[in-house]
PDB file of N, CA, C and O in Angstrom:
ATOM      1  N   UNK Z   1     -48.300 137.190  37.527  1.00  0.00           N
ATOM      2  CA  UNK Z   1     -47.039 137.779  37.111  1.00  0.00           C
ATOM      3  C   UNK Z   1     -45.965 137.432  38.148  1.00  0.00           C
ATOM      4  O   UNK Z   1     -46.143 137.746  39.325  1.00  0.00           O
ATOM      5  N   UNK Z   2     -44.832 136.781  37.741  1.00  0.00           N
ATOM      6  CA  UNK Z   2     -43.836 136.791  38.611  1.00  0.00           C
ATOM      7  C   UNK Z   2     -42.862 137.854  39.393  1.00  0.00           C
ATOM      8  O   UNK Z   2     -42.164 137.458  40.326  1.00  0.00           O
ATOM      9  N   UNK Z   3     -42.853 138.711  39.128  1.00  0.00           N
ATOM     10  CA  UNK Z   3     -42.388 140.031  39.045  1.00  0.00           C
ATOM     11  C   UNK Z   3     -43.326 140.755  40.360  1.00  0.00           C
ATOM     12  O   UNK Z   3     -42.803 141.288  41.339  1.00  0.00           O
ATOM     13  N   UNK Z   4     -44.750 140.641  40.139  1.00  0.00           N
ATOM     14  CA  UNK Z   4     -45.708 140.918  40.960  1.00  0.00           C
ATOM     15  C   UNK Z   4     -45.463 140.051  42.296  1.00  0.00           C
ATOM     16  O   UNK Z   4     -45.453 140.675  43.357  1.00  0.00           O
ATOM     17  N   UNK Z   5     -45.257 138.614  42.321  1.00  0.00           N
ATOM     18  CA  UNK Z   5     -45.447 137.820  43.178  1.00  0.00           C
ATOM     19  C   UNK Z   5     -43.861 137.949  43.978  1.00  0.00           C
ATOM     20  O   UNK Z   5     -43.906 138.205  45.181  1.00  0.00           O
ATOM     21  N   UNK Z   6     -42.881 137.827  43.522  1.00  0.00           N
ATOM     22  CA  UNK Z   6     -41.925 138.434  44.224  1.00  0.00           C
ATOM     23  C   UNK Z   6     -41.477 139.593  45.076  1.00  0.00           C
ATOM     24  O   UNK Z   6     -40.582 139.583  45.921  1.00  0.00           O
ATOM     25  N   UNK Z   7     -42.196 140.522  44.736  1.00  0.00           N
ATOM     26  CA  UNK Z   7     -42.488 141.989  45.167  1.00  0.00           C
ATOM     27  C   UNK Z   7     -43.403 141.575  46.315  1.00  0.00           C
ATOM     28  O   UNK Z   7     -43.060 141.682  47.492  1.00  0.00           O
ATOM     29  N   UNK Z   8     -44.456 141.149  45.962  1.00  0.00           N
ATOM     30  CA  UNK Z   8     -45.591 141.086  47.333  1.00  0.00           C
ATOM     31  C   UNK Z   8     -44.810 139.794  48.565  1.00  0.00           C
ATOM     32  O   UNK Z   8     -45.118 139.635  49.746  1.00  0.00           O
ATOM     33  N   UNK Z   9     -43.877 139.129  47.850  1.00  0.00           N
ATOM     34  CA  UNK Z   9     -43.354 138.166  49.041  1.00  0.00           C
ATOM     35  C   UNK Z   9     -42.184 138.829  49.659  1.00  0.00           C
ATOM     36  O   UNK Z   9     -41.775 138.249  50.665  1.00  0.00           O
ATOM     37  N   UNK Z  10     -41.463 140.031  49.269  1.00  0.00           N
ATOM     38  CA  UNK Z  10     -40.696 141.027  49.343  1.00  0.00           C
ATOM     39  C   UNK Z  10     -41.020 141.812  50.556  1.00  0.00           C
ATOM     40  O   UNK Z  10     -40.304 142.076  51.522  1.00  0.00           O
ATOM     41  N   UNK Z  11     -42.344 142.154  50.287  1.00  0.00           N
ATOM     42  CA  UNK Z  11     -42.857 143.346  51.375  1.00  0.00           C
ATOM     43  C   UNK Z  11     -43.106 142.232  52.509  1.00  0.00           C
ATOM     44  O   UNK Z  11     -42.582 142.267  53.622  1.00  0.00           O
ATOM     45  N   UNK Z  12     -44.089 141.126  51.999  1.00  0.00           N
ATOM     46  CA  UNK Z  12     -44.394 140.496  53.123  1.00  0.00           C
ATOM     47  C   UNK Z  12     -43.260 140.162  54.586  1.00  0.00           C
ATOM     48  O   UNK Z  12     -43.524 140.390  55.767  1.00  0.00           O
ATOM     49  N   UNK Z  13     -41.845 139.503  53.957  1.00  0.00           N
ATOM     50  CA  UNK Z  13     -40.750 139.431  54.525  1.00  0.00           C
ATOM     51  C   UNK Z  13     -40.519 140.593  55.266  1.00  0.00           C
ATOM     52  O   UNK Z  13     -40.507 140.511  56.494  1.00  0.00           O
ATOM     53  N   UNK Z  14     -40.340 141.629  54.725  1.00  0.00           N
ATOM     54  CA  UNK Z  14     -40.333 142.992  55.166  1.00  0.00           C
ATOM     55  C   UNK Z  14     -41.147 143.551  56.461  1.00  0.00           C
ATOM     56  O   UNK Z  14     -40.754 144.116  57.482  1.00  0.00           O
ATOM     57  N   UNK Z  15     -42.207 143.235  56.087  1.00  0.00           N
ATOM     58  CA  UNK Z  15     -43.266 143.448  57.208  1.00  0.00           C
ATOM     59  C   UNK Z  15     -42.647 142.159  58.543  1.00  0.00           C
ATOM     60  O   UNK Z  15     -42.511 142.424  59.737  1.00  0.00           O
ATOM     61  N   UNK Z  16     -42.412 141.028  57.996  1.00  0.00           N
ATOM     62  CA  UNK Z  16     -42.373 140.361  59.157  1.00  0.00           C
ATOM     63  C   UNK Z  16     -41.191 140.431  59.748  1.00  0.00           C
ATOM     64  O   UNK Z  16     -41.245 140.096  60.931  1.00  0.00           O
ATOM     65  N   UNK Z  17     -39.716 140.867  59.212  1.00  0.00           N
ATOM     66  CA  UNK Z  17     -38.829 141.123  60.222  1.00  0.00           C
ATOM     67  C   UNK Z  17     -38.948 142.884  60.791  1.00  0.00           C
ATOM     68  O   UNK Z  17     -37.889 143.477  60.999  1.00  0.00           O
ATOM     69  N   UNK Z  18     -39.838 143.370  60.935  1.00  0.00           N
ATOM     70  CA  UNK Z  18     -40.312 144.661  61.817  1.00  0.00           C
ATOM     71  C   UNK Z  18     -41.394 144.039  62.147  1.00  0.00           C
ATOM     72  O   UNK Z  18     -42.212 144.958  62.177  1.00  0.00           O
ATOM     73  N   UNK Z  19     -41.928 143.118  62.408  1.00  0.00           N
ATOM     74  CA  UNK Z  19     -42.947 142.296  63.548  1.00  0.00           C
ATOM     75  C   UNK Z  19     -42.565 142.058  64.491  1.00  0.00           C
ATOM     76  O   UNK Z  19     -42.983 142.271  65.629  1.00  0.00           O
ATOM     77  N   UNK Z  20     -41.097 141.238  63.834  1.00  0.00           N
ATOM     78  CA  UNK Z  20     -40.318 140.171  64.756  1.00  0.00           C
ATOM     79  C   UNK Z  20     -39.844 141.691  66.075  1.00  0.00           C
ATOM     80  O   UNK Z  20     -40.044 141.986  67.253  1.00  0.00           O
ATOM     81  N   UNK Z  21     -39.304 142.107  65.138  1.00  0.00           N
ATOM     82  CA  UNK Z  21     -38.074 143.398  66.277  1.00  0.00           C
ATOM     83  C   UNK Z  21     -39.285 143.843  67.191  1.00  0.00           C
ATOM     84  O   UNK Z  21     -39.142 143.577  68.384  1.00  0.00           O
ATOM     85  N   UNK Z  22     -40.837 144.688  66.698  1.00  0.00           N
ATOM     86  CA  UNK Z  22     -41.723 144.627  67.668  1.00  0.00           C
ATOM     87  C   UNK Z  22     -41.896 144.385  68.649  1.00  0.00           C
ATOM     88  O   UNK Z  22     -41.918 145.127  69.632  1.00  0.00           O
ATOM     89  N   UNK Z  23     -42.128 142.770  68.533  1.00  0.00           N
ATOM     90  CA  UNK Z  23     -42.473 142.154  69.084  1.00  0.00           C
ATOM     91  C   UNK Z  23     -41.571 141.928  70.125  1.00  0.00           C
ATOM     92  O   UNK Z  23     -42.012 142.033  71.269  1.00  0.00           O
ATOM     93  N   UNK Z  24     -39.991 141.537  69.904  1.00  0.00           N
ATOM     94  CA  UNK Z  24     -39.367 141.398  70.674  1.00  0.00           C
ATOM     95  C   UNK Z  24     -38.918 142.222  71.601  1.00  0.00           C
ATOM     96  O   UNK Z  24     -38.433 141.721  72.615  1.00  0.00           O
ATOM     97  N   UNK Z  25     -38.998 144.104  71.420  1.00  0.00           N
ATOM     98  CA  UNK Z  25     -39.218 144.961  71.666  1.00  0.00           C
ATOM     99  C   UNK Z  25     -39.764 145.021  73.072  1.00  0.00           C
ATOM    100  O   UNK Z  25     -39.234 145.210  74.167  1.00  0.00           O
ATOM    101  N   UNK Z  26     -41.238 144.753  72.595  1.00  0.00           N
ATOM    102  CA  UNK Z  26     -42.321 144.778  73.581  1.00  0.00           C
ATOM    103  C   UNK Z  26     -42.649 144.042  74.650  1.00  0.00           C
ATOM    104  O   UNK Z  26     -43.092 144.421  75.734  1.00  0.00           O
ATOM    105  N   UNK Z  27     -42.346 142.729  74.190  1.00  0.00           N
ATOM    106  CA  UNK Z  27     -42.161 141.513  75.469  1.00  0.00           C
ATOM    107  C   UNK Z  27     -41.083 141.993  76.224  1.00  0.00           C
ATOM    108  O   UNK Z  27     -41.400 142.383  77.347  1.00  0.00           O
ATOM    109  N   UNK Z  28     -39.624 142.095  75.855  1.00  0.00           N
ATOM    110  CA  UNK Z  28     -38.636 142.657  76.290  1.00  0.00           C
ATOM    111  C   UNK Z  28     -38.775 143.234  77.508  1.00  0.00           C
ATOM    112  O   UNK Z  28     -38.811 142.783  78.653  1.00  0.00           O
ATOM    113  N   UNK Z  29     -38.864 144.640  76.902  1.00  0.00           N
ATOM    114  CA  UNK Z  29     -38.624 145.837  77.359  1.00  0.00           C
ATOM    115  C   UNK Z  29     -40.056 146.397  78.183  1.00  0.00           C
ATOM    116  O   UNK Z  29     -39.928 146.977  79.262  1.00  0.00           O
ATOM    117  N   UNK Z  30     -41.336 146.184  77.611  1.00  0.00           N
ATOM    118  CA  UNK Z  30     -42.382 146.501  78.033  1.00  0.00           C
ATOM    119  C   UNK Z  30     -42.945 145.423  79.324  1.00  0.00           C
ATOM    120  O   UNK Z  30     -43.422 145.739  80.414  1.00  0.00           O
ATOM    121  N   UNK Z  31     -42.650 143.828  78.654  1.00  0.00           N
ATOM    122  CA  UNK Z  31     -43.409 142.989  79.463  1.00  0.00           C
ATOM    123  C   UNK Z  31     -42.603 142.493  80.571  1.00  0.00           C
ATOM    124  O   UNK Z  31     -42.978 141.691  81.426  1.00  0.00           O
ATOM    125  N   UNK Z  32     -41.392 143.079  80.470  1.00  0.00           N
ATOM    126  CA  UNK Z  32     -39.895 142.077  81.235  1.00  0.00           C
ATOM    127  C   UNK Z  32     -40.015 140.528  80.600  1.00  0.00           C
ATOM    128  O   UNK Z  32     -39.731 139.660  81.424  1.00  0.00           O
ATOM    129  N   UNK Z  33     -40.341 140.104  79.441  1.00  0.00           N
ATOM    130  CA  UNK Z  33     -40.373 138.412  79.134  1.00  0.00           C
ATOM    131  C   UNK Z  33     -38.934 138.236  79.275  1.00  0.00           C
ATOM    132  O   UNK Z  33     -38.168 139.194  79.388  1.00  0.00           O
ATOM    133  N   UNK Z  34     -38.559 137.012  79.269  1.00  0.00           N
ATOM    134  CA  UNK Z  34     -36.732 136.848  79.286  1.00  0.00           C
ATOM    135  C   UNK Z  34     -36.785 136.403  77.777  1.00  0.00           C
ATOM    136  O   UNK Z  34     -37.610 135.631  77.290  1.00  0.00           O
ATOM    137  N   UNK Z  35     -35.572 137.144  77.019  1.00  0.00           N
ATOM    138  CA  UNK Z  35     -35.288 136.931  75.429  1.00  0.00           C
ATOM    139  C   UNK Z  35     -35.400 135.555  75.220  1.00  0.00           C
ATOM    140  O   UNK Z  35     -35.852 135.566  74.075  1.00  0.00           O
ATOM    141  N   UNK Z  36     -35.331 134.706  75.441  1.00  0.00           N
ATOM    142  CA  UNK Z  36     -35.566 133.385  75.015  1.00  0.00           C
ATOM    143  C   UNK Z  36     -37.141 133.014  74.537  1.00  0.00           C
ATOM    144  O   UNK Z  36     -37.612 132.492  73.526  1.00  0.00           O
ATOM    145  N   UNK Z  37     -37.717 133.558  75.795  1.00  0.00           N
ATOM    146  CA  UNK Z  37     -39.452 133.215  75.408  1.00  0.00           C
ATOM    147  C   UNK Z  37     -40.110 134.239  74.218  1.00  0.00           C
ATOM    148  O   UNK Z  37     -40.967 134.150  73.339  1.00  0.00           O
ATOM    149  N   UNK Z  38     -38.998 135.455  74.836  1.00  0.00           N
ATOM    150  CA  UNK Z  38     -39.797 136.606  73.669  1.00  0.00           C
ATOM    151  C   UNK Z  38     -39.397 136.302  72.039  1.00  0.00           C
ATOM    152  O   UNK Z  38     -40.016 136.667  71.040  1.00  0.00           O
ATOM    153  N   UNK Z  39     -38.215 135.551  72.123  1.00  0.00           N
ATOM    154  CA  UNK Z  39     -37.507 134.997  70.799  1.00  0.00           C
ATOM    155  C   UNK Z  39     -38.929 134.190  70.055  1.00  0.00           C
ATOM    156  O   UNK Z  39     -39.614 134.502  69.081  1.00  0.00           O
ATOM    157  N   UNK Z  40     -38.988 133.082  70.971  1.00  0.00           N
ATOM    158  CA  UNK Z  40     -39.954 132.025  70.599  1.00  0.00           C
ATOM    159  C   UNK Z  40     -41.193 132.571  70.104  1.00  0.00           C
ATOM    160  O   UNK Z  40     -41.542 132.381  68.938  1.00  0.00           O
ATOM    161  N   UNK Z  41     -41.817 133.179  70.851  1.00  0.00           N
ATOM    162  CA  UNK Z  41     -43.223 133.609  71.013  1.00  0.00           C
ATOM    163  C   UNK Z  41     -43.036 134.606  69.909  1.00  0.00           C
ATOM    164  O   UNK Z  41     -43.911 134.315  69.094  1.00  0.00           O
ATOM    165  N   UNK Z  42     -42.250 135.787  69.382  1.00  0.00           N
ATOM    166  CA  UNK Z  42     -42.193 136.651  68.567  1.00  0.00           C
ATOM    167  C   UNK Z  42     -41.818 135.435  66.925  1.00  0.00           C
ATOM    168  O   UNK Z  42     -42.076 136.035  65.881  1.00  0.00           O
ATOM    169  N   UNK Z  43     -41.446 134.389  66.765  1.00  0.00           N
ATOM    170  CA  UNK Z  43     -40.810 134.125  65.685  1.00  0.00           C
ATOM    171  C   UNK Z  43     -42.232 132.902  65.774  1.00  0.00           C
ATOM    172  O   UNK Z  43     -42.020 131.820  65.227  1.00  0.00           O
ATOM    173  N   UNK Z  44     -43.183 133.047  66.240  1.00  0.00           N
ATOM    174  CA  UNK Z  44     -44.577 131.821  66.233  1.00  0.00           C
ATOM    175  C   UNK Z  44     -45.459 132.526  65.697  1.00  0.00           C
ATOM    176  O   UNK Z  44     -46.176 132.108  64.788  1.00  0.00           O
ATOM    177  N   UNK Z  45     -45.542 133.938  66.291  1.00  0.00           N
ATOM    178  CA  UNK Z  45     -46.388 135.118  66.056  1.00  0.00           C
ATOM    179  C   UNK Z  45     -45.636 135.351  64.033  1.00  0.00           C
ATOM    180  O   UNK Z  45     -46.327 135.344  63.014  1.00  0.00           O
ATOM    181  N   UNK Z  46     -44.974 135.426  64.071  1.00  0.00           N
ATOM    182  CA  UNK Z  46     -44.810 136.278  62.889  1.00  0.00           C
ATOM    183  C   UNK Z  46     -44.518 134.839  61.740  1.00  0.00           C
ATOM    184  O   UNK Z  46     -44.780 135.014  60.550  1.00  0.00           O
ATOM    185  N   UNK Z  47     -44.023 133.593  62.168  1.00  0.00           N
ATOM    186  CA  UNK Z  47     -44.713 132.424  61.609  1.00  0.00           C
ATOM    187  C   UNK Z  47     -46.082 132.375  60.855  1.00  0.00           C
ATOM    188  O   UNK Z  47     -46.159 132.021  59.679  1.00  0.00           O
ATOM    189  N   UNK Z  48     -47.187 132.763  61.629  1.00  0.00           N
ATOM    190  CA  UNK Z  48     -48.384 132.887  61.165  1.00  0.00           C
ATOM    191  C   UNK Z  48     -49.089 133.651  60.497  1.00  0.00           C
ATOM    192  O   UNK Z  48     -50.051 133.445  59.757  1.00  0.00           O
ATOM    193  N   UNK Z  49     -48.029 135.443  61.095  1.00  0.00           N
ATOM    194  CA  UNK Z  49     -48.811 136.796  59.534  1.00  0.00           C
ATOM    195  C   UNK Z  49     -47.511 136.103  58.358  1.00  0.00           C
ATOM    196  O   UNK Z  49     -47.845 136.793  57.395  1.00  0.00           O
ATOM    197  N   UNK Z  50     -46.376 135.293  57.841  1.00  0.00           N
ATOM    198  CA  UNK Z  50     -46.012 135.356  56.990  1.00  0.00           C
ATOM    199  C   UNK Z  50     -46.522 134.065  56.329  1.00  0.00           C
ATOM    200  O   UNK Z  50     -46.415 134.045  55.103  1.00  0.00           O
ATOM    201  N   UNK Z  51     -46.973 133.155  56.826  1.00  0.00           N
ATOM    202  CA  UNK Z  51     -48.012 132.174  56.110  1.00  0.00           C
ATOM    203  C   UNK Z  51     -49.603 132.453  56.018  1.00  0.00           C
ATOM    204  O   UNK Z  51     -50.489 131.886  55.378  1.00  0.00           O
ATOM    205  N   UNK Z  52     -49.615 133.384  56.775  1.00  0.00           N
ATOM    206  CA  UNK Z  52     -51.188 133.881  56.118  1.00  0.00           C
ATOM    207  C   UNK Z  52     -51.121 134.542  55.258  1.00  0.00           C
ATOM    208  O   UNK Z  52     -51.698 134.231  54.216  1.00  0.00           O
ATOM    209  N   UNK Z  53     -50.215 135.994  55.387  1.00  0.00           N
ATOM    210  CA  UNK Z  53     -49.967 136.915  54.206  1.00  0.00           C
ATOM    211  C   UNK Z  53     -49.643 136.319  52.995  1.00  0.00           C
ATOM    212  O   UNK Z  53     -50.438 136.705  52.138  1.00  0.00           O
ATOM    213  N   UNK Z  54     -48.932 135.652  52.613  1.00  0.00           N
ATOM    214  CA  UNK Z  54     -48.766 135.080  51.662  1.00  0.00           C
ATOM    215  C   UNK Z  54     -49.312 133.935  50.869  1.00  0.00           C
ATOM    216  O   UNK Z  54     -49.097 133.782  49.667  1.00  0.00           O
ATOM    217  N   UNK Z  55     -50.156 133.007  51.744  1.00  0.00           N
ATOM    218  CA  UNK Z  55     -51.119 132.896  51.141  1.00  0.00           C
ATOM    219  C   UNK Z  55     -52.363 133.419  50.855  1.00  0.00           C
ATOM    220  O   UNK Z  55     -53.229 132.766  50.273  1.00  0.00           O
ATOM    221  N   UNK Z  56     -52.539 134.827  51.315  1.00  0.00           N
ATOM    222  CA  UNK Z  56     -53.694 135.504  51.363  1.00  0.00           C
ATOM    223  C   UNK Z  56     -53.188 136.283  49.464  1.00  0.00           C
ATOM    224  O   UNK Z  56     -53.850 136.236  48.428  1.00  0.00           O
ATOM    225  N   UNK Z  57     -51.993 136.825  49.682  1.00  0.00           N
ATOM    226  CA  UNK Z  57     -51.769 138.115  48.507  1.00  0.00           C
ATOM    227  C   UNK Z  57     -51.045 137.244  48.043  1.00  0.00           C
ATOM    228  O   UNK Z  57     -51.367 136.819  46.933  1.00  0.00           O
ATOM    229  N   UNK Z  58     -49.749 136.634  48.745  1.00  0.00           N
ATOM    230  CA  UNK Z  58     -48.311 136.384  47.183  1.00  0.00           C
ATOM    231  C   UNK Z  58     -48.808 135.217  46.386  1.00  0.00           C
ATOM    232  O   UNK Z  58     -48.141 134.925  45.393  1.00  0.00           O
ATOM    233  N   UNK Z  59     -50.052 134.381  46.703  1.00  0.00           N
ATOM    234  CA  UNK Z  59     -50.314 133.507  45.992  1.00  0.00           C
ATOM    235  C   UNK Z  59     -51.693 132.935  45.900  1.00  0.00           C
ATOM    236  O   UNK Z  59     -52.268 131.859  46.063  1.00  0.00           O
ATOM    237  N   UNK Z  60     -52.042 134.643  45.434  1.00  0.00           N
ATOM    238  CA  UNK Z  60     -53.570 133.959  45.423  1.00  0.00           C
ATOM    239  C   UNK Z  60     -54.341 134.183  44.168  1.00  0.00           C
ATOM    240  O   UNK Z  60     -55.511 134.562  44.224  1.00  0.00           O
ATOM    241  N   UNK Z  61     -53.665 133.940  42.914  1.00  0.00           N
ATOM    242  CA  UNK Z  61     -53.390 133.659  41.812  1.00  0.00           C
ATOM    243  C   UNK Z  61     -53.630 132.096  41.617  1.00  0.00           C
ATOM    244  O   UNK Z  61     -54.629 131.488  41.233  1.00  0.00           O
ATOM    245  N   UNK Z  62     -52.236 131.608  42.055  1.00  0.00           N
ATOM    246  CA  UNK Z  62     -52.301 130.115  42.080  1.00  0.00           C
ATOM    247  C   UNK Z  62     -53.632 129.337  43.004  1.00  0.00           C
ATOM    248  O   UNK Z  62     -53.964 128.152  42.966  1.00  0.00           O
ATOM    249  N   UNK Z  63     -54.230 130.464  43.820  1.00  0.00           N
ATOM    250  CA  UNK Z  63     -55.354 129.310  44.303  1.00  0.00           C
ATOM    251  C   UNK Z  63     -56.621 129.535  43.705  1.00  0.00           C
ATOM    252  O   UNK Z  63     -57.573 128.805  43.983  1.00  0.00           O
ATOM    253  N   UNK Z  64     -56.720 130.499  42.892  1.00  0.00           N
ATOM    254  CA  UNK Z  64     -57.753 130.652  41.837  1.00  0.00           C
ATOM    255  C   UNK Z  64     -57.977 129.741  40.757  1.00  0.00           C
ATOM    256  O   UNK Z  64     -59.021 129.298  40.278  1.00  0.00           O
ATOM    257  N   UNK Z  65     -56.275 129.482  40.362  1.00  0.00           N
ATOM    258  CA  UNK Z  65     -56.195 128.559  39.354  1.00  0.00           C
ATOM    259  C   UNK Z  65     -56.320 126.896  39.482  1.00  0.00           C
ATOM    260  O   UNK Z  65     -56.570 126.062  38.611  1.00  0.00           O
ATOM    261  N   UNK Z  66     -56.024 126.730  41.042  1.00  0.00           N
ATOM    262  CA  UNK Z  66     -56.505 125.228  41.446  1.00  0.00           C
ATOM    263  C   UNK Z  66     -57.842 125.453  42.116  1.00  0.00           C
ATOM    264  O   UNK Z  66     -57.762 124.784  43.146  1.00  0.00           O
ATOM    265  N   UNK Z  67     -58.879 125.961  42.088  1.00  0.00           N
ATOM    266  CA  UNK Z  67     -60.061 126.223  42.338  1.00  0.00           C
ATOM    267  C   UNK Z  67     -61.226 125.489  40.628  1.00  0.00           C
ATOM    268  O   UNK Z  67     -62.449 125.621  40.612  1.00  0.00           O
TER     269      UNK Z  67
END
């Protein structure tokens, strides 16, 4: 359902810009990182839950169907 798959790429997005702020958060403020590295390192990190997540849930329909 398209409707379905938009919604789950919706949240996913969702989830990953409150990763990003997290993350940047925490290196920040917790680790002293300097914003540049925490930029990088927070937007590599959340690179990887929004290409996993989404191929895990927003499109795993379509990999059933090329299976």
């Amino acid at each position: 359902n398209v409707k379905t798959g938009y919604v789950l790429f919706l949240i996913v997005a969702i989830v990953g810009v409150l990763l990003t702020m997290g993350f940047m958060y925490m290196m920040i403020e917790w680790w002293n990182v300097q914003t540049l590295w925490a930029r990088v390192i927070a937007a590599g990190l959340v690179y990887i839950w929004s290409f996993s997540a989404n191929f895990i849930f927003t499109f795993k329909e379509k990999q059933n169907v090329i299976k």
